[in-house]
Amino acid sequence: MTTVAELRDRADKLLPEIAEGAADRERLRILPHEQIRRLADAQLFAFRIPVADGGAGASVTEVIRFVIDLAAADSNIAQALRPDYSFIEGLRARDSAEERALWFRRFLDGAVVGNAGWEVGGANGAISARITRDGEHYRADGSKYYSTGALYADWVSATALDDDGDPVSFIVPSDREGLRLVDDFDGVGQRLTASGTTRLENMRVYAHELRHRPVTGERSPVTPFLQLYLGAVLAGIARDALADAVAFAREKARPIRHSTAERSVDDPYVRLSVGEISARAYAAEAVVLAAAGAIDRYWADPGPELLTAASVEVAQAQYLAAEAALRAGELVFDVGGGSTTAREHNLDRHWRNARTVANHNPRHWKAAVVGAHRLTGAEPPTSGLF
């Protein structure tokens, strides 16, 4: 068993090392296999694993605070590990005691889980991958994209349609014959999240590797957690942009020629830019943590009204966190002149990364759903994308 304090202590020691070189890793496309392995080995997936199962039994607020810290160190890594933290939330919310015990132990032993659920080329959410019975077991064929974290994973989860056309979820070891992971994600940001193609080529799926899939339309606390996780990544990006803005102004920038200041840190407009970035990073973190508290209130007293309230709060927080991170990523360039755009500094990664995370679920839909709820009492969508 471990405690929240012990996990925080491990994180405090490890995150500065992860932050070191994060900008260069992204610029040079060096996949963070080593850094993710160290996080897994440090049991930093154990925040939400119950105490009875050897974890810290932490609140949602505590794990989201860690995710913000991780994203501030390296937002690529934080995003790549979203399947792990959401998998654990799913175990807590709906899986059997036997399934929970099995997977909690695997996570405590350092397992990493990747996702291969989505596809491209058809309607959003459509599934063309197939899983067919082969004796007592199954065979899966198809192609997936947005396979977040799969290249770093020991286990990969996916969904395919069975012989009756019903969706079936399953999870297999990443070295399973017939499972091929391709590093071809070409987004403008979050380039190291390993969110590329997963190919299922006559891949064996054993019967015990099938997993429960919630009934369509079933509301679950996992959904607001998944969405708030994106907000936490955005808040971390804003904080990272602030750190870079401060460092650049102190160490590299020089005042513009007609400035009255002798040092950039004394230029009133540099101070204004850094102050605005700081305020936006502060606001992003504050709203994300506040929304995490709403999910915790649901877990303390589960019920449909508190779950709806949590979904609405998360939507509001995600909307504001996206705005804050995007603006922070733009303002970084106002702390210096043309030198801020040099590729070696890779300052554009903040805006690119924020833009990519924010595009997971367009924020205008968030605001519109919240507005509809306030005006008419309309319930938020039950889709896992809200």
CSV table of C-alpha atoms in Angstrom, one decimal:
chain,number,residue,atom,x,y,z
A,1,MET,CA,0.0,0.0,0.0
A,2,THR,CA,1.1,3.6,-0.7
A,3,THR,CA,-0.2,7.0,0.4
A,4,VAL,CA,-0.9,10.2,-1.5
A,5,ALA,CA,2.0,11.9,0.4
A,6,GLU,CA,4.4,9.2,-0.8
A,7,LEU,CA,3.2,9.5,-4.4
A,8,ARG,CA,3.5,13.3,-4.2
A,9,ASP,CA,7.0,12.9,-2.9
A,10,ARG,CA,7.9,10.6,-5.8
A,11,ALA,CA,6.4,13.0,-8.2
A,12,ASP,CA,8.3,16.0,-6.8
A,13,LYS,CA,11.5,14.1,-7.4
A,14,LEU,CA,10.7,12.8,-10.8
A,15,LEU,CA,8.8,15.6,-12.6
A,16,PRO,CA,11.8,18.1,-12.7
A,17,GLU,CA,13.8,15.4,-14.4
A,18,ILE,CA,11.0,14.8,-16.9
A,19,ALA,CA,10.7,18.5,-17.6
A,20,GLU,CA,14.4,18.7,-18.3
A,21,GLY,CA,14.7,18.3,-22.0
A,22,ALA,CA,11.0,18.1,-22.8
A,23,ALA,CA,11.2,20.9,-25.3
A,24,ASP,CA,14.1,19.3,-27.1
A,25,ARG,CA,12.5,15.8,-27.1
A,26,GLU,CA,9.5,17.3,-28.9
A,27,ARG,CA,11.7,19.3,-31.3
A,28,LEU,CA,13.9,16.4,-32.2
A,29,ARG,CA,11.1,13.8,-32.0
A,30,ILE,CA,12.6,11.6,-29.3
A,31,LEU,CA,9.8,9.4,-27.9
A,32,PRO,CA,9.7,9.5,-24.1
A,33,HIS,CA,9.8,5.7,-23.5
A,34,GLU,CA,12.2,6.1,-20.6
A,35,GLN,CA,10.2,8.8,-18.9
A,36,ILE,CA,6.9,6.9,-19.1
A,37,ARG,CA,8.6,3.8,-17.8
A,38,ARG,CA,9.9,5.7,-14.8
A,39,LEU,CA,6.4,7.1,-14.0
A,40,ALA,CA,4.9,3.6,-14.2
A,41,ASP,CA,7.7,2.0,-12.1
A,42,ALA,CA,7.1,4.8,-9.4
A,43,GLN,CA,3.5,3.6,-9.2
A,44,LEU,CA,2.2,7.1,-10.1
A,45,PHE,CA,-0.9,5.5,-11.6
A,46,ALA,CA,-1.9,4.4,-8.1
A,47,PHE,CA,-3.5,7.7,-7.0
A,48,ARG,CA,-7.1,6.5,-7.5
A,49,ILE,CA,-6.5,2.8,-6.9
A,50,PRO,CA,-8.4,2.0,-3.6
A,51,VAL,CA,-6.4,1.5,-0.4
A,52,ALA,CA,-7.8,-2.0,-0.1
A,53,ASP,CA,-6.2,-2.8,-3.4
A,54,GLY,CA,-2.8,-1.4,-2.5
A,55,GLY,CA,-3.3,2.1,-3.9
A,56,ALA,CA,-3.5,5.6,-2.3
A,57,GLY,CA,-7.3,5.9,-2.5
A,58,ALA,CA,-6.9,9.5,-3.6
A,59,SER,CA,-9.7,11.9,-4.6
A,60,VAL,CA,-10.2,13.0,-8.2
A,61,THR,CA,-8.9,16.4,-7.1
A,62,GLU,CA,-5.6,14.9,-6.0
A,63,VAL,CA,-5.0,13.0,-9.2
A,64,ILE,CA,-6.1,15.9,-11.4
A,65,ARG,CA,-3.6,18.1,-9.5
A,66,PHE,CA,-0.9,15.6,-10.3
A,67,VAL,CA,-1.9,15.5,-14.0
A,68,ILE,CA,-1.6,19.4,-14.1
A,69,ASP,CA,1.9,19.1,-12.7
A,70,LEU,CA,2.8,16.3,-15.1
A,71,ALA,CA,1.5,18.3,-18.1
A,72,ALA,CA,3.5,21.3,-17.0
A,73,ALA,CA,6.6,19.1,-17.1
A,74,ASP,CA,5.7,17.5,-20.4
A,75,SER,CA,2.2,17.7,-21.9
A,76,ASN,CA,2.9,15.0,-24.4
A,77,ILE,CA,3.5,12.5,-21.6
A,78,ALA,CA,0.5,13.6,-19.7
A,79,GLN,CA,-1.8,13.1,-22.7
A,80,ALA,CA,-0.2,9.8,-23.6
A,81,LEU,CA,-1.1,8.5,-20.2
A,82,ARG,CA,-4.7,9.5,-20.3
A,83,PRO,CA,-5.8,5.9,-21.1
A,84,ASP,CA,-4.2,4.7,-17.9
A,85,TYR,CA,-5.9,7.1,-15.6
A,86,SER,CA,-9.3,6.7,-17.4
A,87,PHE,CA,-8.9,2.9,-17.3
A,88,ILE,CA,-8.6,3.0,-13.6
A,89,GLU,CA,-11.6,5.3,-13.3
A,90,GLY,CA,-13.5,2.7,-15.4
A,91,LEU,CA,-12.4,-0.1,-13.0
A,92,ARG,CA,-13.7,1.9,-10.0
A,93,ALA,CA,-17.0,2.8,-11.7
A,94,ARG,CA,-18.2,-0.4,-13.3
A,95,ASP,CA,-16.0,-3.5,-13.5
A,96,SER,CA,-16.3,-6.6,-11.4
A,97,ALA,CA,-14.3,-7.2,-8.2
A,98,GLU,CA,-12.2,-9.8,-10.0
A,99,GLU,CA,-11.4,-7.5,-12.9
A,100,ARG,CA,-10.5,-4.7,-10.5
A,101,ALA,CA,-8.2,-6.8,-8.5
A,102,LEU,CA,-6.4,-8.1,-11.6
A,103,TRP,CA,-5.8,-4.7,-13.2
A,104,PHE,CA,-5.1,-2.8,-10.1
A,105,ARG,CA,-2.3,-5.3,-9.4
A,106,ARG,CA,-1.0,-4.9,-12.9
A,107,PHE,CA,-0.9,-1.1,-12.6
A,108,LEU,CA,0.9,-1.4,-9.3
A,109,ASP,CA,3.4,-3.7,-10.9
A,110,GLY,CA,4.2,-1.0,-13.5
A,111,ALA,CA,1.9,-1.9,-16.4
A,112,VAL,CA,1.1,0.8,-19.0
A,113,VAL,CA,-2.1,0.8,-21.0
A,114,GLY,CA,-2.7,2.4,-24.4
A,115,ASN,CA,-5.9,3.0,-26.4
A,116,ALA,CA,-6.8,2.1,-29.9
A,117,GLY,CA,-10.5,2.9,-30.0
A,118,TRP,CA,-11.2,5.4,-32.7
A,119,GLU,CA,-11.1,5.1,-36.5
A,120,VAL,CA,-10.9,7.6,-39.4
A,121,GLY,CA,-12.7,7.5,-42.8
A,122,GLY,CA,-16.3,7.1,-41.7
A,123,ALA,CA,-18.8,8.9,-39.5
A,124,ASN,CA,-17.4,10.1,-36.1
A,125,GLY,CA,-17.6,7.1,-33.7
A,126,ALA,CA,-18.3,4.6,-36.5
A,127,ILE,CA,-16.5,1.2,-36.2
A,128,SER,CA,-15.4,-0.9,-39.1
A,129,ALA,CA,-13.0,-3.2,-37.3
A,130,ARG,CA,-14.4,-6.7,-36.8
A,131,ILE,CA,-14.0,-9.4,-34.2
A,132,THR,CA,-15.2,-12.9,-35.2
A,133,ARG,CA,-15.4,-16.1,-33.3
A,134,ASP,CA,-12.6,-18.6,-33.9
A,135,GLY,CA,-13.4,-21.7,-31.9
A,136,GLU,CA,-13.4,-20.8,-28.2
A,137,HIS,CA,-11.7,-17.5,-28.9
A,138,TYR,CA,-11.7,-14.7,-31.5
A,139,ARG,CA,-9.8,-13.0,-34.3
A,140,ALA,CA,-9.8,-9.3,-34.9
A,141,ASP,CA,-9.1,-7.3,-38.0
A,142,GLY,CA,-9.2,-3.6,-38.8
A,143,SER,CA,-7.3,-0.3,-38.5
A,144,LYS,CA,-7.5,2.2,-35.7
A,145,TYR,CA,-6.2,5.8,-35.3
A,146,TYR,CA,-5.7,8.2,-32.4
A,147,SER,CA,-4.1,5.3,-30.5
A,148,THR,CA,-3.1,7.5,-27.6
A,149,GLY,CA,-0.1,6.1,-25.7
A,150,ALA,CA,-0.1,2.7,-27.5
A,151,LEU,CA,3.5,2.8,-28.6
A,152,TYR,CA,4.5,3.1,-24.9
A,153,ALA,CA,2.1,0.5,-23.6
A,154,ASP,CA,2.3,-3.1,-22.3
A,155,TRP,CA,-1.4,-3.5,-23.1
A,156,VAL,CA,-3.6,-2.1,-25.8
A,157,SER,CA,-7.4,-1.8,-25.6
A,158,ALA,CA,-9.6,-1.7,-28.7
A,159,THR,CA,-13.2,-2.0,-29.9
A,160,ALA,CA,-14.6,-4.0,-32.9
A,161,LEU,CA,-17.9,-5.2,-34.1
A,162,ASP,CA,-18.8,-8.8,-33.5
A,163,ASP,CA,-20.7,-11.2,-35.8
A,164,ASP,CA,-24.0,-9.6,-34.8
A,165,GLY,CA,-22.7,-6.1,-35.4
A,166,ASP,CA,-22.4,-5.2,-31.7
A,167,PRO,CA,-19.4,-3.4,-30.4
A,168,VAL,CA,-17.0,-5.5,-28.3
A,169,SER,CA,-14.1,-4.1,-26.3
A,170,PHE,CA,-11.0,-6.1,-25.6
A,171,ILE,CA,-7.5,-5.6,-24.3
A,172,VAL,CA,-4.4,-7.6,-25.4
A,173,PRO,CA,-0.6,-7.5,-24.7
A,174,SER,CA,1.2,-5.0,-27.0
A,175,ASP,CA,3.5,-7.7,-28.3
A,176,ARG,CA,0.5,-9.9,-29.5
A,177,GLU,CA,1.1,-11.4,-33.0
A,178,GLY,CA,-1.0,-9.5,-35.5
A,179,LEU,CA,-1.0,-6.2,-33.5
A,180,ARG,CA,1.1,-3.6,-35.4
A,181,LEU,CA,1.7,-0.1,-34.0
A,182,VAL,CA,2.7,2.7,-36.4
A,183,ASP,CA,4.3,6.0,-35.3
A,184,ASP,CA,2.5,8.1,-37.9
A,185,PHE,CA,0.6,10.7,-35.8
A,186,ASP,CA,1.0,14.0,-37.7
A,187,GLY,CA,-0.9,16.5,-35.6
A,188,VAL,CA,0.6,20.0,-35.3
A,189,GLY,CA,1.0,19.5,-31.6
A,190,GLN,CA,1.2,16.8,-28.9
A,191,ARG,CA,3.5,15.1,-31.4
A,192,LEU,CA,4.9,12.5,-29.0
A,193,THR,CA,1.7,11.1,-27.7
A,194,ALA,CA,2.0,8.1,-30.0
A,195,SER,CA,-1.5,8.7,-31.2
A,196,GLY,CA,-1.1,7.1,-34.6
A,197,THR,CA,-2.3,3.9,-36.3
A,198,THR,CA,-2.9,0.5,-34.8
A,199,ARG,CA,-3.4,-2.3,-37.2
A,200,LEU,CA,-5.2,-5.5,-36.2
A,201,GLU,CA,-4.2,-8.2,-38.7
A,202,ASN,CA,-5.9,-11.5,-38.0
A,203,MET,CA,-5.0,-11.0,-34.3
A,204,ARG,CA,-6.0,-13.6,-31.8
A,205,VAL,CA,-8.2,-12.4,-28.9
A,206,TYR,CA,-8.7,-14.8,-26.1
A,207,ALA,CA,-12.1,-15.0,-24.5
A,208,HIS,CA,-10.9,-13.7,-21.2
A,209,GLU,CA,-9.5,-10.6,-22.9
A,210,LEU,CA,-13.0,-9.3,-23.7
A,211,ARG,CA,-14.2,-6.5,-21.5
A,212,HIS,CA,-17.5,-5.0,-20.5
A,213,ARG,CA,-18.8,-2.1,-22.6
A,214,PRO,CA,-21.3,0.2,-21.1
A,215,VAL,CA,-24.8,0.3,-22.6
A,216,THR,CA,-25.1,3.1,-25.1
A,217,GLY,CA,-26.5,6.2,-23.4
A,218,GLU,CA,-25.4,5.1,-20.0
A,219,ARG,CA,-24.2,8.0,-17.9
A,220,SER,CA,-20.9,7.4,-16.1
A,221,PRO,CA,-18.6,9.4,-13.9
A,222,VAL,CA,-15.8,8.2,-16.1
A,223,THR,CA,-17.0,10.7,-18.8
A,224,PRO,CA,-16.5,13.9,-16.9
A,225,PHE,CA,-13.2,12.6,-15.6
A,226,LEU,CA,-12.0,11.9,-19.2
A,227,GLN,CA,-13.0,15.4,-20.2
A,228,LEU,CA,-11.5,17.1,-17.1
A,229,TYR,CA,-8.3,15.3,-17.8
A,230,LEU,CA,-8.0,17.3,-21.1
A,231,GLY,CA,-8.6,20.4,-19.1
A,232,ALA,CA,-5.8,19.5,-16.7
A,233,VAL,CA,-3.4,19.0,-19.6
A,234,LEU,CA,-4.4,22.4,-20.9
A,235,ALA,CA,-3.8,24.0,-17.5
A,236,GLY,CA,-0.4,22.3,-17.4
A,237,ILE,CA,0.4,23.8,-20.8
A,238,ALA,CA,-0.5,27.3,-19.6
A,239,ARG,CA,1.8,26.9,-16.6
A,240,ASP,CA,4.6,25.6,-18.8
A,241,ALA,CA,4.2,28.6,-21.0
A,242,LEU,CA,4.5,30.9,-18.0
A,243,ALA,CA,7.7,29.2,-16.9
A,244,ASP,CA,9.2,29.6,-20.4
A,245,ALA,CA,8.1,33.2,-20.6
A,246,VAL,CA,9.8,34.1,-17.3
A,247,ALA,CA,13.0,32.2,-18.2
A,248,PHE,CA,13.2,33.8,-21.6
A,249,ALA,CA,12.6,37.3,-20.3
A,250,ARG,CA,15.2,36.8,-17.6
A,251,GLU,CA,17.9,35.0,-19.5
A,252,LYS,CA,17.6,35.7,-23.2
A,253,ALA,CA,15.4,38.7,-24.1
A,254,ARG,CA,16.7,42.2,-24.6
A,255,PRO,CA,14.6,45.4,-24.6
A,256,ILE,CA,13.4,46.7,-27.9
A,257,ARG,CA,15.5,49.6,-29.1
A,258,HIS,CA,13.1,52.4,-28.1
A,259,SER,CA,12.2,50.8,-24.7
A,260,THR,CA,13.0,52.9,-21.7
A,261,ALA,CA,14.2,49.8,-19.8
A,262,GLU,CA,17.8,48.6,-19.7
A,263,ARG,CA,16.6,45.0,-18.9
A,264,SER,CA,13.7,43.1,-20.4
A,265,VAL,CA,12.4,42.2,-16.9
A,266,ASP,CA,12.0,46.0,-16.3
A,267,ASP,CA,10.1,46.7,-19.5
A,268,PRO,CA,6.5,47.4,-18.6
A,269,TYR,CA,5.1,45.6,-21.6
A,270,VAL,CA,7.1,42.4,-20.9
A,271,ARG,CA,5.8,42.6,-17.3
A,272,LEU,CA,2.3,43.0,-18.7
A,273,SER,CA,2.6,40.0,-20.9
A,274,VAL,CA,4.1,37.8,-18.2
A,275,GLY,CA,1.4,39.0,-15.8
A,276,GLU,CA,-1.4,38.1,-18.2
A,277,ILE,CA,0.1,34.6,-18.8
A,278,SER,CA,0.4,34.1,-15.1
A,279,ALA,CA,-3.2,35.1,-14.5
A,280,ARG,CA,-4.5,32.8,-17.3
A,281,ALA,CA,-2.4,29.9,-16.0
A,282,TYR,CA,-3.7,30.5,-12.5
A,283,ALA,CA,-7.3,30.7,-13.7
A,284,ALA,CA,-7.0,27.5,-15.8
A,285,GLU,CA,-5.7,25.6,-12.8
A,286,ALA,CA,-8.3,27.0,-10.4
A,287,VAL,CA,-11.3,26.1,-12.6
A,288,VAL,CA,-10.0,22.6,-13.4
A,289,LEU,CA,-9.5,21.8,-9.7
A,290,ALA,CA,-12.9,23.3,-8.8
A,291,ALA,CA,-14.5,21.0,-11.4
A,292,ALA,CA,-12.6,18.0,-9.9
A,293,GLY,CA,-14.3,18.8,-6.6
A,294,ALA,CA,-17.6,18.4,-8.4
A,295,ILE,CA,-16.7,14.9,-9.5
A,296,ASP,CA,-15.6,14.1,-5.9
A,297,ARG,CA,-18.9,15.3,-4.6
A,298,TYR,CA,-20.6,12.7,-6.9
A,299,TRP,CA,-18.4,9.9,-5.7
A,300,ALA,CA,-19.2,10.9,-2.1
A,301,ASP,CA,-22.9,10.6,-2.7
A,302,PRO,CA,-23.6,9.0,-6.2
A,303,GLY,CA,-26.7,10.2,-7.9
A,304,PRO,CA,-27.9,11.5,-11.3
A,305,GLU,CA,-28.2,15.2,-10.2
A,306,LEU,CA,-24.6,15.4,-8.9
A,307,LEU,CA,-23.4,13.6,-12.0
A,308,THR,CA,-25.1,16.2,-14.2
A,309,ALA,CA,-23.7,19.0,-12.1
A,310,ALA,CA,-20.2,17.5,-12.5
A,311,SER,CA,-20.6,17.3,-16.2
A,312,VAL,CA,-21.7,20.9,-16.5
A,313,GLU,CA,-18.8,22.1,-14.2
A,314,VAL,CA,-16.3,20.1,-16.2
A,315,ALA,CA,-17.6,21.6,-19.5
A,316,GLN,CA,-17.2,25.1,-18.1
A,317,ALA,CA,-13.7,24.4,-16.8
A,318,GLN,CA,-12.6,22.8,-20.1
A,319,TYR,CA,-13.9,25.8,-22.0
A,320,LEU,CA,-11.9,28.3,-19.9
A,321,ALA,CA,-8.8,26.1,-19.6
A,322,ALA,CA,-8.6,25.9,-23.4
A,323,GLU,CA,-9.0,29.7,-23.8
A,324,ALA,CA,-6.4,30.3,-21.2
A,325,ALA,CA,-3.8,27.9,-22.6
A,326,LEU,CA,-4.2,29.1,-26.2
A,327,ARG,CA,-3.8,32.7,-25.1
A,328,ALA,CA,-0.8,31.9,-22.9
A,329,GLY,CA,0.8,30.1,-25.8
A,330,GLU,CA,0.4,33.2,-27.9
A,331,LEU,CA,1.6,35.7,-25.3
A,332,VAL,CA,4.9,33.9,-24.8
A,333,PHE,CA,6.1,35.6,-28.0
A,334,ASP,CA,5.5,39.1,-26.5
A,335,VAL,CA,8.3,38.7,-23.9
A,336,GLY,CA,11.0,39.1,-26.6
A,337,GLY,CA,11.5,40.0,-30.2
A,338,GLY,CA,12.3,38.0,-33.2
A,339,SER,CA,14.5,35.6,-31.3
A,340,THR,CA,11.5,34.1,-29.5
A,341,THR,CA,10.5,32.5,-32.8
A,342,ALA,CA,13.8,30.6,-33.2
A,343,ARG,CA,13.2,26.9,-33.6
A,344,GLU,CA,15.8,26.0,-31.0
A,345,HIS,CA,13.6,27.5,-28.3
A,346,ASN,CA,10.5,25.6,-29.5
A,347,LEU,CA,8.2,28.2,-27.8
A,348,ASP,CA,5.5,27.5,-30.4
A,349,ARG,CA,4.9,24.1,-28.9
A,350,HIS,CA,2.7,25.7,-26.2
A,351,TRP,CA,0.2,27.0,-28.6
A,352,ARG,CA,0.4,24.0,-30.9
A,353,ASN,CA,-0.1,21.6,-28.0
A,354,ALA,CA,-2.9,23.6,-26.5
A,355,ARG,CA,-4.6,23.8,-29.9
A,356,THR,CA,-4.3,20.0,-30.4
A,357,VAL,CA,-5.7,19.2,-27.0
A,358,ALA,CA,-8.5,21.7,-27.3
A,359,ASN,CA,-9.6,20.2,-30.6
A,360,HIS,CA,-10.4,16.8,-29.0
A,361,ASN,CA,-13.9,18.3,-28.2
A,362,PRO,CA,-14.6,21.7,-29.7
A,363,ARG,CA,-15.2,24.1,-26.9
A,364,HIS,CA,-18.1,25.9,-28.5
A,365,TRP,CA,-20.2,22.8,-28.0
A,366,LYS,CA,-19.2,22.9,-24.3
A,367,ALA,CA,-20.5,26.4,-23.9
A,368,ALA,CA,-23.7,25.7,-25.9
A,369,VAL,CA,-24.5,22.6,-23.8
A,370,VAL,CA,-24.0,24.6,-20.6
A,371,GLY,CA,-26.2,27.4,-21.9
A,372,ALA,CA,-28.9,24.9,-22.9
A,373,HIS,CA,-28.8,23.4,-19.4
A,374,ARG,CA,-29.1,26.8,-17.7
A,375,LEU,CA,-31.9,27.9,-19.9
A,376,THR,CA,-34.0,24.8,-20.3
A,377,GLY,CA,-32.6,22.2,-17.9
A,378,ALA,CA,-31.5,20.1,-20.9
A,379,GLU,CA,-29.3,17.2,-19.8
A,380,PRO,CA,-25.7,17.1,-21.1
A,381,PRO,CA,-24.9,14.5,-23.8
A,382,THR,CA,-24.1,11.0,-22.5
A,383,SER,CA,-21.5,10.5,-25.2
A,384,GLY,CA,-18.0,9.8,-23.9
A,385,LEU,CA,-16.9,12.9,-25.9
A,386,PHE,CA,-18.7,15.3,-23.6
